[in-house]
Amino acid sequence: MVEQQSDDLDLDAVFQALSHPTRRALIEQLAEGPKSVSELADPHDVSLAAVSKHLQALEDAGLVAVEKDGRVRRCHLDAAPLGEAFGWLTRYRVFWEDRFDALADHLEADEE
C-alpha cells in the first residue's frame, strides 16, 4: 500500500474543492475581497444552506477562512493552497511540454 504524505492529502482536498463550479465561483467572488455568506449566496440559484456547505468544503481545503462577527459570518480567501496546486500542475505541464517537443522533433526527423 502506498502511503500518502500530508501534502498530498492537502492537494486532494484543494482539487476536490475546486471540482465544483459553485465553489470555483465562490473563490472568484472572494478574490475581490471578504464577503458575508449572504453576499456570496446572492448571485447563485441555490439555498443559503447549500452555499454554507460549499463554503465548508472550501474551508476544509484551507481555501477559505470564516470569521464570525455577531450574527454575520465573513469569509476571506486564502490563496496559499492554490499556489501549491499551481506548483503541482506546473511540474506536469513542463513534463508534457518536453514530451510533445520530443515527439515533434521525432516527427520532423521522419519527414526528412
PDB file of C-alpha atoms in Angstrom, residues 1-65:
ATOM      1  CA  MET A   1       0.000   0.000   0.000  1.00  0.00           C
ATOM      2  CA  VAL A   2       1.305   3.466  -0.893  1.00  0.00           C
ATOM      3  CA  GLU A   3       1.477   5.970   1.916  1.00  0.00           C
ATOM      4  CA  GLN A   4       0.379   9.492   1.138  1.00  0.00           C
ATOM      5  CA  GLN A   5       2.152  12.455   2.607  1.00  0.00           C
ATOM      6  CA  SER A   6       0.091  15.135   4.316  1.00  0.00           C
ATOM      7  CA  ASP A   7       0.917  17.488   1.400  1.00  0.00           C
ATOM      8  CA  ASP A   8      -0.788  15.038  -0.980  1.00  0.00           C
ATOM      9  CA  LEU A   9      -3.865  14.981   1.207  1.00  0.00           C
ATOM     10  CA  ASP A  10      -3.993  18.787   1.188  1.00  0.00           C
ATOM     11  CA  LEU A  11      -3.774  18.777  -2.615  1.00  0.00           C
ATOM     12  CA  ASP A  12      -6.535  16.190  -2.768  1.00  0.00           C
ATOM     13  CA  ALA A  13      -8.779  18.471  -0.712  1.00  0.00           C
ATOM     14  CA  VAL A  14      -7.902  21.501  -2.860  1.00  0.00           C
ATOM     15  CA  PHE A  15      -8.637  19.709  -6.131  1.00  0.00           C
ATOM     16  CA  GLN A  16     -11.830  18.222  -4.707  1.00  0.00           C
ATOM     17  CA  ALA A  17     -12.937  21.673  -3.568  1.00  0.00           C
ATOM     18  CA  LEU A  18     -12.156  23.131  -6.998  1.00  0.00           C
ATOM     19  CA  SER A  19     -14.068  20.369  -8.778  1.00  0.00           C
ATOM     20  CA  HIS A  20     -17.461  22.054  -8.282  1.00  0.00           C
ATOM     21  CA  PRO A  21     -18.409  25.114 -10.382  1.00  0.00           C
ATOM     22  CA  THR A  22     -20.227  26.832  -7.500  1.00  0.00           C
ATOM     23  CA  ARG A  23     -17.133  26.562  -5.296  1.00  0.00           C
ATOM     24  CA  ARG A  24     -14.954  27.961  -8.089  1.00  0.00           C
ATOM     25  CA  ALA A  25     -17.412  30.860  -8.432  1.00  0.00           C
ATOM     26  CA  LEU A  26     -17.257  31.482  -4.674  1.00  0.00           C
ATOM     27  CA  ILE A  27     -13.463  31.641  -4.884  1.00  0.00           C
ATOM     28  CA  GLU A  28     -13.723  34.162  -7.715  1.00  0.00           C
ATOM     29  CA  GLN A  29     -16.086  36.272  -5.613  1.00  0.00           C
ATOM     30  CA  LEU A  30     -13.739  36.126  -2.629  1.00  0.00           C
ATOM     31  CA  ALA A  31     -10.788  37.123  -4.812  1.00  0.00           C
ATOM     32  CA  GLU A  32     -12.454  40.560  -4.940  1.00  0.00           C
ATOM     33  CA  GLY A  33     -12.331  40.794  -1.149  1.00  0.00           C
ATOM     34  CA  PRO A  34     -14.014  39.470   2.001  1.00  0.00           C
ATOM     35  CA  LYS A  35     -17.751  38.887   1.816  1.00  0.00           C
ATOM     36  CA  SER A  36     -20.529  37.704   4.087  1.00  0.00           C
ATOM     37  CA  VAL A  37     -22.182  34.355   3.419  1.00  0.00           C
ATOM     38  CA  SER A  38     -25.365  36.095   2.264  1.00  0.00           C
ATOM     39  CA  GLU A  39     -23.374  38.299  -0.150  1.00  0.00           C
ATOM     40  CA  LEU A  40     -21.757  35.174  -1.555  1.00  0.00           C
ATOM     41  CA  ALA A  41     -25.120  33.422  -1.905  1.00  0.00           C
ATOM     42  CA  ASP A  42     -26.890  36.291  -3.726  1.00  0.00           C
ATOM     43  CA  PRO A  43     -25.724  35.588  -7.305  1.00  0.00           C
ATOM     44  CA  HIS A  44     -26.307  31.825  -7.041  1.00  0.00           C
ATOM     45  CA  ASP A  45     -29.551  29.968  -7.580  1.00  0.00           C
ATOM     46  CA  VAL A  46     -29.050  27.759  -4.518  1.00  0.00           C
ATOM     47  CA  SER A  47     -30.128  27.936  -0.897  1.00  0.00           C
ATOM     48  CA  LEU A  48     -28.106  29.619   1.820  1.00  0.00           C
ATOM     49  CA  ALA A  49     -27.624  26.173   3.368  1.00  0.00           C
ATOM     50  CA  ALA A  50     -26.124  24.874   0.096  1.00  0.00           C
ATOM     51  CA  VAL A  51     -23.718  27.821  -0.067  1.00  0.00           C
ATOM     52  CA  SER A  52     -22.729  27.122   3.542  1.00  0.00           C
ATOM     53  CA  LYS A  53     -21.923  23.508   2.617  1.00  0.00           C
ATOM     54  CA  HIS A  54     -19.815  24.677  -0.323  1.00  0.00           C
ATOM     55  CA  LEU A  55     -18.013  27.121   1.959  1.00  0.00           C
ATOM     56  CA  GLN A  56     -17.366  24.307   4.436  1.00  0.00           C
ATOM     57  CA  ALA A  57     -15.680  22.274   1.676  1.00  0.00           C
ATOM     58  CA  LEU A  58     -13.547  25.295   0.765  1.00  0.00           C
ATOM     59  CA  GLU A  59     -12.727  25.865   4.438  1.00  0.00           C
ATOM     60  CA  ASP A  60     -11.773  22.186   4.897  1.00  0.00           C
ATOM     61  CA  ALA A  61      -9.376  22.546   1.946  1.00  0.00           C
ATOM     62  CA  GLY A  62      -7.806  25.619   3.555  1.00  0.00           C
ATOM     63  CA  LEU A  63      -9.003  27.923   0.774  1.00  0.00           C
ATOM     64  CA  VAL A  64     -11.413  29.982   2.858  1.00  0.00           C
ATOM     65  CA  ALA A  65     -11.317  31.346   6.386  1.00  0.00           C
TER      66      ALA A  65
END
